[in-house]
Coordinates of C-alpha atoms and ligand atoms in Angstrom, one line a residue:
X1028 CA 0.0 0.0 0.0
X1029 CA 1.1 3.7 -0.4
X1030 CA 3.5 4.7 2.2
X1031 CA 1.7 8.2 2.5
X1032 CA -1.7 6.9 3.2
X1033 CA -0.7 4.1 5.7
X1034 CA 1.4 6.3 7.7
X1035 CA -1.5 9.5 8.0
X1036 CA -4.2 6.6 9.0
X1037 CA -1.6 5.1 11.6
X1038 CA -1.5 8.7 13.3
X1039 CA -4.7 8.7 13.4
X1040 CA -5.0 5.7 15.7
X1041 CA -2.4 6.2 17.6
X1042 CA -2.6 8.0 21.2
X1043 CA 0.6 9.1 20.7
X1044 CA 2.6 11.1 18.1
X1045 CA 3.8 10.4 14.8
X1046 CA 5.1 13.4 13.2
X1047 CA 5.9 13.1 9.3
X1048 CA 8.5 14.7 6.8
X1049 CA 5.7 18.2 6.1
X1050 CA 5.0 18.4 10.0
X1051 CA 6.9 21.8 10.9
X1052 CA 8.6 19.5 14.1
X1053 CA 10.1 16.6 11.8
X1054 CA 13.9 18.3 11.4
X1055 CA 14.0 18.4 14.7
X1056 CA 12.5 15.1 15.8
X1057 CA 14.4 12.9 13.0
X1058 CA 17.6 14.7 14.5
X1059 CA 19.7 11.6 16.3
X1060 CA 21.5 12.6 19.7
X1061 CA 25.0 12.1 17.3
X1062 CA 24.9 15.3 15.4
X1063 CA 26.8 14.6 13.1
X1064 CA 24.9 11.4 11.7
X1065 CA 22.4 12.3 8.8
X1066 CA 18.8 10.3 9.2
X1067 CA 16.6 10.1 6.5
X1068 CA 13.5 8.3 7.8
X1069 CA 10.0 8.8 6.6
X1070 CA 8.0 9.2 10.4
X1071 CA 9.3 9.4 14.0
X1072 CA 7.2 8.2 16.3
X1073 CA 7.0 9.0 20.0
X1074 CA 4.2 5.4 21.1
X1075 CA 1.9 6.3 24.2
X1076 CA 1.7 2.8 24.6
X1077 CA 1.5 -0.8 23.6
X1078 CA -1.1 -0.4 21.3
X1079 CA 0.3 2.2 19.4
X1080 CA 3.5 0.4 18.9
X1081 CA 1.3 -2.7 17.9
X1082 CA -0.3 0.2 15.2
X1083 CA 3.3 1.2 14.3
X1084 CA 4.2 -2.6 13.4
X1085 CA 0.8 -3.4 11.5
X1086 CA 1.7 -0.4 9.3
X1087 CA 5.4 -1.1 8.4
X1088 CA 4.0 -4.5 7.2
X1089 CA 1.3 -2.4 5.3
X1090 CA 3.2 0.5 4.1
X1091 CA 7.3 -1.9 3.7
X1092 CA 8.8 1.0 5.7
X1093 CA 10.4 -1.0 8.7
X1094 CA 10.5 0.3 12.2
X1095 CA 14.0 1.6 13.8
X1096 CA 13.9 1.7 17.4
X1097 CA 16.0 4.9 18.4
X1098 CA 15.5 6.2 21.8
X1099 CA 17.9 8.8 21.4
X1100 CA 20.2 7.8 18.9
X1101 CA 23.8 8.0 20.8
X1102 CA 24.6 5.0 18.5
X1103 CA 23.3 6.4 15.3
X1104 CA 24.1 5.0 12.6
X1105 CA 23.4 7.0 9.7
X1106 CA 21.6 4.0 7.7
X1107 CA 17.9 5.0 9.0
X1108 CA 16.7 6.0 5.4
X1109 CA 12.9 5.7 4.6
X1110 CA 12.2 3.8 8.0
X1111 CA 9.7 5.1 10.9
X1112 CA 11.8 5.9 14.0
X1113 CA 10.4 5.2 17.4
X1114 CA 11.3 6.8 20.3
X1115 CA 10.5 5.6 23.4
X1116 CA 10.4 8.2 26.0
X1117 CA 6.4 7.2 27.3
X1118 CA 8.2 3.9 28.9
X1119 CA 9.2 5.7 31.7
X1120 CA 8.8 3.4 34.8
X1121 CA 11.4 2.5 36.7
X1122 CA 11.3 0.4 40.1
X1123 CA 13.6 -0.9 42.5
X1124 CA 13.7 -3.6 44.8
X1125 CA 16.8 -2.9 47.0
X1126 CA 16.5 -5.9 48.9
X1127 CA 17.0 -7.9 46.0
X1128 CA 19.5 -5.6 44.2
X1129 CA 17.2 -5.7 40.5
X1130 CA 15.7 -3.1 39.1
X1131 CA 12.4 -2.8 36.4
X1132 CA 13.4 0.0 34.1
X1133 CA 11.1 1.3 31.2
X1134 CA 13.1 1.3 27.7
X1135 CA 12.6 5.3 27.6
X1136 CA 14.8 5.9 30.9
X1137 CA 18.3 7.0 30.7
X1138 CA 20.7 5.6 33.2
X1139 CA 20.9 9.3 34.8
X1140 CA 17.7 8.4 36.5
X1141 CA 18.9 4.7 38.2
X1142 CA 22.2 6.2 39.3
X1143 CA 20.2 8.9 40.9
X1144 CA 17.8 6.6 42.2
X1145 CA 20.2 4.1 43.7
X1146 CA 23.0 7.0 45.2
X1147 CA 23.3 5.7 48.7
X1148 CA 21.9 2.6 48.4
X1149 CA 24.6 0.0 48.2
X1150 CA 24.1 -0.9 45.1
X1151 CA 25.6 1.0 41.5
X1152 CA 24.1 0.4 38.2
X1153 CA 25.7 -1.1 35.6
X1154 CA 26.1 1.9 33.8
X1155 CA 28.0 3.3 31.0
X1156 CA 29.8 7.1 31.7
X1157 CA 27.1 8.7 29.7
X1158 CA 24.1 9.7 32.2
X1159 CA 21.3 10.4 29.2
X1160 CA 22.2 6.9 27.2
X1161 CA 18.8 5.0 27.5
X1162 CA 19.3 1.7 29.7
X1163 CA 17.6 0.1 26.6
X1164 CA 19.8 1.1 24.7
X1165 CA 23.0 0.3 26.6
X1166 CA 22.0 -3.0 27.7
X1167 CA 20.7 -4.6 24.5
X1168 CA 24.1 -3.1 22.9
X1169 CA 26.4 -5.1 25.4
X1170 CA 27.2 -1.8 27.5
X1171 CA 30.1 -1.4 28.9
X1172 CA 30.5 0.1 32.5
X1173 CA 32.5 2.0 35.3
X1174 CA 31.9 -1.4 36.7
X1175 CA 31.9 -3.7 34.1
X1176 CA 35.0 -5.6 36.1
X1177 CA 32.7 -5.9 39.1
X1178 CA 29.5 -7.0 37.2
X1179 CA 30.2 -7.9 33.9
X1180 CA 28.7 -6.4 30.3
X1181 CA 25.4 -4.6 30.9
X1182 CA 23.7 -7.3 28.7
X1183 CA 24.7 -10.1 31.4
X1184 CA 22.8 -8.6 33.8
X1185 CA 19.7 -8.7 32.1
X1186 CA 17.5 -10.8 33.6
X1187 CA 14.5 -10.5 31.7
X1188 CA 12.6 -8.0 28.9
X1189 CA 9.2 -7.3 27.7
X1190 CA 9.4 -7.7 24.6
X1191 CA 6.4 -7.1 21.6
X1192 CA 6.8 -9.6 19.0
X1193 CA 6.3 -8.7 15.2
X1194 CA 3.4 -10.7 15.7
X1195 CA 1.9 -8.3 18.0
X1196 CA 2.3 -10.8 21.2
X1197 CA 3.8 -9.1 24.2
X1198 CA 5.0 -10.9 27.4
X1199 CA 7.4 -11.0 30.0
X1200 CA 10.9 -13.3 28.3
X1201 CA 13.9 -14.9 30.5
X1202 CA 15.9 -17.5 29.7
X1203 CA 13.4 -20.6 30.2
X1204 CA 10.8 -19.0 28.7
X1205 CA 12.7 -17.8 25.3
X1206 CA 16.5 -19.0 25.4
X1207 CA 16.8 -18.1 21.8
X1208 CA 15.3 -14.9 22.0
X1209 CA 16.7 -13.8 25.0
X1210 CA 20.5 -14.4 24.2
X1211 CA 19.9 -12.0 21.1
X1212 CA 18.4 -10.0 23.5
X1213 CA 21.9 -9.3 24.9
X1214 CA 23.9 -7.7 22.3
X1215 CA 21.8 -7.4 19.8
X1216 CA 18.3 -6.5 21.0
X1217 CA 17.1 -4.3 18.6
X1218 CA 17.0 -7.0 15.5
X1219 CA 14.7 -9.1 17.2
X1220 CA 12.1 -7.5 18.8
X1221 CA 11.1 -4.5 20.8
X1222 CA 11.6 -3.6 24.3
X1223 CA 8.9 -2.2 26.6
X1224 CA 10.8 -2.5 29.6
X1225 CA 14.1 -4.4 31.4
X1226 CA 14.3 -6.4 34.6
X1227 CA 18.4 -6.0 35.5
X1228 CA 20.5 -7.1 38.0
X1229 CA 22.4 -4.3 40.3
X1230 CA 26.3 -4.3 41.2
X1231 CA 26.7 -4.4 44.7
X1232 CA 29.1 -1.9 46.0
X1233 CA 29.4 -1.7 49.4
X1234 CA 31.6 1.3 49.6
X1235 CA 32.2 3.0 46.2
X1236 CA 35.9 4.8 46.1
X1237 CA 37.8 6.2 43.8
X1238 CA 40.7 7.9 42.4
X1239 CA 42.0 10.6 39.8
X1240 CA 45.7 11.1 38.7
X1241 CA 46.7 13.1 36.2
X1242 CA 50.1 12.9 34.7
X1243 CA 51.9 15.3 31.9
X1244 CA 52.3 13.8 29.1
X1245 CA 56.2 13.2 29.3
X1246 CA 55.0 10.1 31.8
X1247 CA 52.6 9.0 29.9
X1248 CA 54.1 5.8 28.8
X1249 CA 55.4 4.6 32.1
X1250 CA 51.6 5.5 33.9
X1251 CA 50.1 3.2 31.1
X1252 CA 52.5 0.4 31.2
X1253 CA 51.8 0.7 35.3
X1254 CA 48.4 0.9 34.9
X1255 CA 48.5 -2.3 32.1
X1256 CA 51.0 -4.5 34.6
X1257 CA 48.0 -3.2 37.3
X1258 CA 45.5 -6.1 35.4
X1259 CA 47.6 -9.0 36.4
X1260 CA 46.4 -9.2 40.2
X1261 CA 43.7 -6.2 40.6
X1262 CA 40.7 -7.9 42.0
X1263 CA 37.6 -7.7 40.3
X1264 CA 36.2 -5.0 42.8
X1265 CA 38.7 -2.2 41.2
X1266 CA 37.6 -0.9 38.1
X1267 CA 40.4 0.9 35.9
X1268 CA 40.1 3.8 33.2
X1269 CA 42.8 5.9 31.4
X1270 CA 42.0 9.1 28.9
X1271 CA 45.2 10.6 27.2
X1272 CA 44.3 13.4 26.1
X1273 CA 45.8 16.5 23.6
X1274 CA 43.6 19.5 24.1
X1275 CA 42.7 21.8 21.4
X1276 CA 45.3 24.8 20.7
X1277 CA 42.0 26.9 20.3
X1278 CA 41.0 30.0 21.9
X1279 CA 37.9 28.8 23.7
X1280 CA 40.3 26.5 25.9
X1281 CA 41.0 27.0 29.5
X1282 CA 44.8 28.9 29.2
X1283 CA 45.7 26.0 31.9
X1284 CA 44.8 23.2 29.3
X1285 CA 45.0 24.9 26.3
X1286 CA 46.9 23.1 23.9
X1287 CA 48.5 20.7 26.5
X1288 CA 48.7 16.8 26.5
X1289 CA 48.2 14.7 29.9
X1290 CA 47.0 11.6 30.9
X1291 CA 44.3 10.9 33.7
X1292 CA 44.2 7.3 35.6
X1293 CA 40.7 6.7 37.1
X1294 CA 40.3 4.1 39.8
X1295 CA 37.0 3.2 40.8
X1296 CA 36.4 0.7 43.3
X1297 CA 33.1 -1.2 44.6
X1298 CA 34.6 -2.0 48.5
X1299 CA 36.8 0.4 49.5
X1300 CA 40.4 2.4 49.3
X1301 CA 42.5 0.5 46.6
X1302 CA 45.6 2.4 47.7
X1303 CA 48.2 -0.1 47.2
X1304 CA 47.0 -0.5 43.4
X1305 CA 47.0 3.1 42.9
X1306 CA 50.4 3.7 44.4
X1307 CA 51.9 1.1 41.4
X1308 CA 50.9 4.2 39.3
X1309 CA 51.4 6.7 41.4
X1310 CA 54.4 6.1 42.0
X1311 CA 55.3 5.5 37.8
X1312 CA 55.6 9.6 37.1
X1313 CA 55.2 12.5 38.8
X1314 CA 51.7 13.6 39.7
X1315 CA 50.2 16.9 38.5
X1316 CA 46.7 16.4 40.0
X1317 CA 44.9 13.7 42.6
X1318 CA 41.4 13.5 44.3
X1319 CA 40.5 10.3 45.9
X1320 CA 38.6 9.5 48.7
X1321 CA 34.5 7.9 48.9
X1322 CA 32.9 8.9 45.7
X1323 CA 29.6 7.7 44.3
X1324 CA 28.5 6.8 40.7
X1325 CA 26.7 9.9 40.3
X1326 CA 29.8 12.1 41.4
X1327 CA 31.9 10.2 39.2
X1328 CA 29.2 11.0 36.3
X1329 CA 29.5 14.7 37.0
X1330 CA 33.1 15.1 36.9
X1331 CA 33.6 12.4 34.0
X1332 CA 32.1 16.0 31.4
X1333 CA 30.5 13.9 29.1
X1334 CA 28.4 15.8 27.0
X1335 CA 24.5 15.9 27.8
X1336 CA 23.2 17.7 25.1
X1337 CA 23.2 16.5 21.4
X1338 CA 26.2 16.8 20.0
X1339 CA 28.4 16.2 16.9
X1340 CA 31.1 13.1 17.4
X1341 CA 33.3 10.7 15.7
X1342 CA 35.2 8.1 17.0
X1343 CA 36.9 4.8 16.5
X1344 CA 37.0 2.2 19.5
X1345 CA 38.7 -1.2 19.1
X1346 CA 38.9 -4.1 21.8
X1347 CA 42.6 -5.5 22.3
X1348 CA 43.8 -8.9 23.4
X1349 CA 46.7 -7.0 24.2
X1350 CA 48.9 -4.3 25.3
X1351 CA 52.3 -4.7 25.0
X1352 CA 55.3 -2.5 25.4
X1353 CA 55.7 -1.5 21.7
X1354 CA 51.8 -0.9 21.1
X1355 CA 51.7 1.7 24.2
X1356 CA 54.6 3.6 22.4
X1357 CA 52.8 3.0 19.0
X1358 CA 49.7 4.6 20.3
X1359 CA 51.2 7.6 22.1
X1360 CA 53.5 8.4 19.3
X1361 CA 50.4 8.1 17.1
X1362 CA 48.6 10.5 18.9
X1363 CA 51.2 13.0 19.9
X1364 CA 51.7 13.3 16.3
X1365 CA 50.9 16.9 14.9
X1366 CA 48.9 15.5 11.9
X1367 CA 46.5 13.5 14.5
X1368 CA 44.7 16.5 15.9
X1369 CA 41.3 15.7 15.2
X1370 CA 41.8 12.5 17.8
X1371 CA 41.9 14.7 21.0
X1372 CA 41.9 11.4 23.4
X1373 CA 42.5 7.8 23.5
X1374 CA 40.5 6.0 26.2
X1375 CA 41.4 2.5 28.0
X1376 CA 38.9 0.3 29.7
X1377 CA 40.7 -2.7 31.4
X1378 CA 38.9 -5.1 30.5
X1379 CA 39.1 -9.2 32.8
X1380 CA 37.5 -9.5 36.3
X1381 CA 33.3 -10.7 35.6
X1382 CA 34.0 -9.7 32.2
X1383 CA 36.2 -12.9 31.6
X1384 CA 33.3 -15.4 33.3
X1385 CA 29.9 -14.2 31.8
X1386 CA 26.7 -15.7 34.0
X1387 CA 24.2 -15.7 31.2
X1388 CA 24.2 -16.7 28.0
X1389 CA 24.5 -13.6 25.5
X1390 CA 25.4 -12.7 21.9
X1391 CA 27.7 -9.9 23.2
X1392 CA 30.9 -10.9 25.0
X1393 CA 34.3 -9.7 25.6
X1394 CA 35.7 -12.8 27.0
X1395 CA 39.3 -12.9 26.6
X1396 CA 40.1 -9.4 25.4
X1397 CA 42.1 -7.4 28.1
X1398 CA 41.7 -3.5 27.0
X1399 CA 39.0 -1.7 25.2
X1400 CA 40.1 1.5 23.5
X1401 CA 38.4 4.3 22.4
X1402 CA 39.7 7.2 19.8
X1403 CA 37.5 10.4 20.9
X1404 CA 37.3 12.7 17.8
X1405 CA 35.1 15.7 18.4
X1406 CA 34.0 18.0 15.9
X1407 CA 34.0 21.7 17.0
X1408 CA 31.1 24.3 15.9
X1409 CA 32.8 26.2 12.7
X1410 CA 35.3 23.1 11.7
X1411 CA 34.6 20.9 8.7
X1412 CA 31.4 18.6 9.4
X1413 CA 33.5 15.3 8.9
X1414 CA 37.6 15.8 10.4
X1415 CA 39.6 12.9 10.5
X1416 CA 39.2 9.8 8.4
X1417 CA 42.7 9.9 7.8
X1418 CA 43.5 10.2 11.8
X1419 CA 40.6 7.1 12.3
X1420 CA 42.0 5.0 10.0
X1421 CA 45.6 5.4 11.4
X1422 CA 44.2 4.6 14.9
X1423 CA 42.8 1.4 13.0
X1424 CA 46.6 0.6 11.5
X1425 CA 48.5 0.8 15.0
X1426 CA 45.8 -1.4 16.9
X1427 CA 45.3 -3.7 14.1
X1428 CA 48.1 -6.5 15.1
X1429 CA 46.4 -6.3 18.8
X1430 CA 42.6 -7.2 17.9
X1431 CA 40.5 -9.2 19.8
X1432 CA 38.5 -11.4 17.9
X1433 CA 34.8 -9.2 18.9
X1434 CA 34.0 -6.5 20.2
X1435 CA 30.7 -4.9 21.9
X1436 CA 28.3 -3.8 19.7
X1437 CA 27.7 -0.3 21.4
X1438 CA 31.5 0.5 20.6
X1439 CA 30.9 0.0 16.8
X1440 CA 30.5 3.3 15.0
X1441 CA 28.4 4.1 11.9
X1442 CA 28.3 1.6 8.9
X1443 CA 30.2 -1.0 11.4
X1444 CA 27.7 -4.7 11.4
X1445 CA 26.7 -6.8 14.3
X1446 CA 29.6 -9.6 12.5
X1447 CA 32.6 -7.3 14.3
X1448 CA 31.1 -8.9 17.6
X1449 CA 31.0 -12.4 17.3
X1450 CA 32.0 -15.5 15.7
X1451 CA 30.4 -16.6 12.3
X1452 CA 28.3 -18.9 13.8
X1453 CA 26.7 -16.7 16.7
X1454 CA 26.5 -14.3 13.5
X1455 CA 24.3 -17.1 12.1
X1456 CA 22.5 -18.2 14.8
X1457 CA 21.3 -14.4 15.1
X1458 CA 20.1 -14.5 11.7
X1459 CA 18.1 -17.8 12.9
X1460 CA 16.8 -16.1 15.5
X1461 CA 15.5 -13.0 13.3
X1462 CA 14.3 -14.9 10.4
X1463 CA 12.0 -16.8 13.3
X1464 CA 10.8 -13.9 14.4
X1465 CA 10.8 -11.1 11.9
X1466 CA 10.7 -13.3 8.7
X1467 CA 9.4 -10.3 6.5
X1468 CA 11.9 -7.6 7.5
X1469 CA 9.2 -5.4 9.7
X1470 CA 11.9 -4.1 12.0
X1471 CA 14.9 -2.4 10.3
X1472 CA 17.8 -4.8 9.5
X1473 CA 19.7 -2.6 12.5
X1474 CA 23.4 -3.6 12.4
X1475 CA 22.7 -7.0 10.6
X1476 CA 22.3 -6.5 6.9
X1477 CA 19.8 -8.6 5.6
Ligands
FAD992 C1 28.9 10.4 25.0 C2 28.7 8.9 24.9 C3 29.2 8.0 25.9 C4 29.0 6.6 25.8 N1 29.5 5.8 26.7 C5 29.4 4.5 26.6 C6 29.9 3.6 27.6 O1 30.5 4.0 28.6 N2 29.7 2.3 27.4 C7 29.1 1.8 26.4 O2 28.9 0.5 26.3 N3 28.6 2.6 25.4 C8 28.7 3.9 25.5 N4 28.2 4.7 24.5 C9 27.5 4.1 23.4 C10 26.0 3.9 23.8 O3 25.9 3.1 24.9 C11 25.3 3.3 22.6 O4 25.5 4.0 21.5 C12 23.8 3.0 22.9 O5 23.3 2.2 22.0 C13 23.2 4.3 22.9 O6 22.0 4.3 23.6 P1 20.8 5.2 23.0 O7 19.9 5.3 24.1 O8 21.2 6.5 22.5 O9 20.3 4.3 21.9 P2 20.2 4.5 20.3 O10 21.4 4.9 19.7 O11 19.0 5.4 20.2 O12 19.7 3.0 19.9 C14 20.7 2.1 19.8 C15 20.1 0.8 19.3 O13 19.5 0.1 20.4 C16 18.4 -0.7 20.0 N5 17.3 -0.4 20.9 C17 17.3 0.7 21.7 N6 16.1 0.6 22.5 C18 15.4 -0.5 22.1 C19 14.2 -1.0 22.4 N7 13.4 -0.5 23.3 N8 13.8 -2.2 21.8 C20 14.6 -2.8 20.9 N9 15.8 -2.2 20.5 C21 16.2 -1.1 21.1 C22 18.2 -0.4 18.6 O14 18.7 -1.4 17.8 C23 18.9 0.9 18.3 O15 19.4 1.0 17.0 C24 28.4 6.1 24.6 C25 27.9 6.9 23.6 C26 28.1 8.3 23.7 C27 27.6 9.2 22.6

């Protein structure tokens, strides 16, 4: 049937929105959060419930213009083109039973709103550092956390989703009710159904503390080989991340930053000081700049500056089995370089700890790699839309002889398929799953080309 037609009668039914390409809002409301990722779809819908995302299916089978679940489109990934986005923000409940350490979280709440919820409680989410990335989101991407070492990928502790079916059935799924379904679920959720709402486990963290040091950049490569020989015997309660970063020589910079290279070492831990781990680094170059003492997750999330409003981003992130001497020099000399500028950080996860013994079965897993890097490649208001392919793919050439065999889908960046984070037959048995559940392509293909 005529797209046109279909999609005008849909928004009539619907008790929620659906604003289409002559509505004076639809600029706006196709926009992802990624600004600098171009969407093309033909509706976006914002579902008052249920039924109206029932509506939304019926008509993408009428109309052949799939539904792309995007609740704020962090992970954009530019290939939305003549599909009806949905935006889940009416999902909004969240609930948590602190005696058992699980939450219920709608699919339109952002983690801001469960750290904020759980400060004080002894228990942290398993949260990524960005406070408005939907849980949804996160979770049925992999997700990796500030305590990803403590509790694993977010998509291992999912315990259970509410998932509506193509086929319009919508029930409570764990893994004896839908084994198939809900090991898709973690990793890649959004190919095989969609999410109404999450049931998660919690990290338990006693006593959340942490530390900052920041080092000039001259000791850079001593602080990361201290920080790397740190993963041999740091228990799974300590949590370790480290930015090196080359600030912009640009006028709007702070004159104390402006222009200067450093590198920060951020220790989070679930149960207490860490001191004697921390003074391995400490004690590897000369410190500029230290806080540590109790922290909480939402004090880590205000001083981590992540953006919160929609912005323009590039990046490159790459999971290492890895990290030897000669890569460490590799990357810094890489980055240090004067033609690198667009890449203003590099960012190490350690990896190991829960992430190395997964409890649930789950398409996403980083099982056996030991580092997950990030490039950070901003794009500043007045500079050209699209800096640094050149600087991304040299970031690709030094990490390429250290590659992990996956990575976690919510690292992959635009154009980058769901086959990057698994082995060809999980690949398959994805495409099992789908083709059981979505046979005639209702729900956009997502990051597994049909
Ligand atoms: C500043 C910043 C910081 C970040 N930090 C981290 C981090 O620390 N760790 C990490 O792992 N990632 C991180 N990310 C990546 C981020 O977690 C992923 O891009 C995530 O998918 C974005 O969530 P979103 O809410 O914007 O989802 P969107 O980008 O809007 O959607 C992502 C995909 O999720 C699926 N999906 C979402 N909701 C549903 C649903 N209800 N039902 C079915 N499918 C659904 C869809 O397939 C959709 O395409 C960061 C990204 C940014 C921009």
């Amino acid at each position: 049937m005529a797209l046109l037609p279909v999609l005008e009668t849909a928004r009539d039914t619907l008790r929620g929105t659906l604003i289409l390409p002559s509505d004076d809002a639809f600029a706006s409301a196709a926009r992802p959060w990624n600004l600098a990722v171009e969407q093309r779809p033909v509706g976006v819908a914002l579902p008052a419930d249920v039924d109206d995302l029932r509506t939304l299916l019926r008509a993408a089978a009428d109309s052949g213009a799939p539904v792309a679940v995007q609740p704020s489109g962090h992970g954009a990934s530019g290939d939305l083109a003549g599909t009806v986005i949905v935006r889940m923000a009416a999902f909004d409940e969240l609930e948590i039973d602190v005696a058992a350490g699980i939450a219920r979280v709608g699919s339109g709440v952002r983690w801001g709103a469960v750290v904020e919820a759980l400060e004080g409680s002894g228990w942290v989410a398993p949260a990524g550092t960005s406070p408005v990335v939907s849980v949804a989101g996160y979770t049925l991407g992999g997700g990796h956390s500030w305590f990803s070492r403590t509790g694993g990928l977010g998509s291992d502790n999912l315990r259970a989703a509410w998932v509506l079916r193509v086929d319009g059935t919508h029930d409570r799924v764990d893994d004896e009710s839908d084994p198939d379904l809900m090991w898709a679920l973690r990793g890649a959720g959004g190919v095989v159904g969609i999410v109404t709402a999450l049931e998660i486990d919690l990290v338990r963290a006693p006593a959340v503390w942490g530390a900052s040091l920041t080092f000039d950049a001259s000791d850079a490569e001593r602080v990361i080989r201290a920080v790397r020989d740190l993963a041999e015997d740091a228990p799974r309660s300590v949590n370790v991340f480290v930015d090196s970063l080359r600030m912009p020589d640009a006028p709007e910079m702070p004159p104390e930053i402006r222009g200067r290279s450093f590198v920060t070492v951020q220790v989070l831990s679930v149960d207490g000081p860490a001191d004697a781990l921390v003074d391995r680094v400490r004690f590897s170059g000369s410190v500029q700049r230290e806080l540590s003492g109790p922290t909480s997750p939402g004090a880590v999330a205000a001083a981590s500056n992540e953006p919160t409003e929609p912005t323009p981003g590039r990046g490159a992130s790459a999971a290492l089995s890895r990290l030897d001497d000669a890569l460490i020099s590799d990357l810094l000399r890489f980055r240090e370089h004067p033609d690198q500028w667009p890449i203003m950080g590099i960012g190490m996860r350690m990896l190991g700890g829960a992430l190395g013994a997964p409890r649930r079965p789950g398409f996403a897993s980083i099982q056996g790699a030991e580092w997950l890097l990030h490039a950070l490649v901003p794009i500043f208001p007045g500079g050209p839309s699209e800096p640094g392919d050149a600087s991304i793919a040299g970031f690709e050439r030094v990490v390429a002889p250290a590659l992990a065999p996956q990575t976690v889908p919510t690292f992959l960046g635009p154009g980058q398929t769901l086959a990057l984070c698994g082995d060809a037959d999980s690949v398959e048995r994805l495409r099992t799953v789908r083709d059981a559940v979505d046979p005639s392509g209702v729900l956009h293909e997502g990051r597994l080309p049909r």
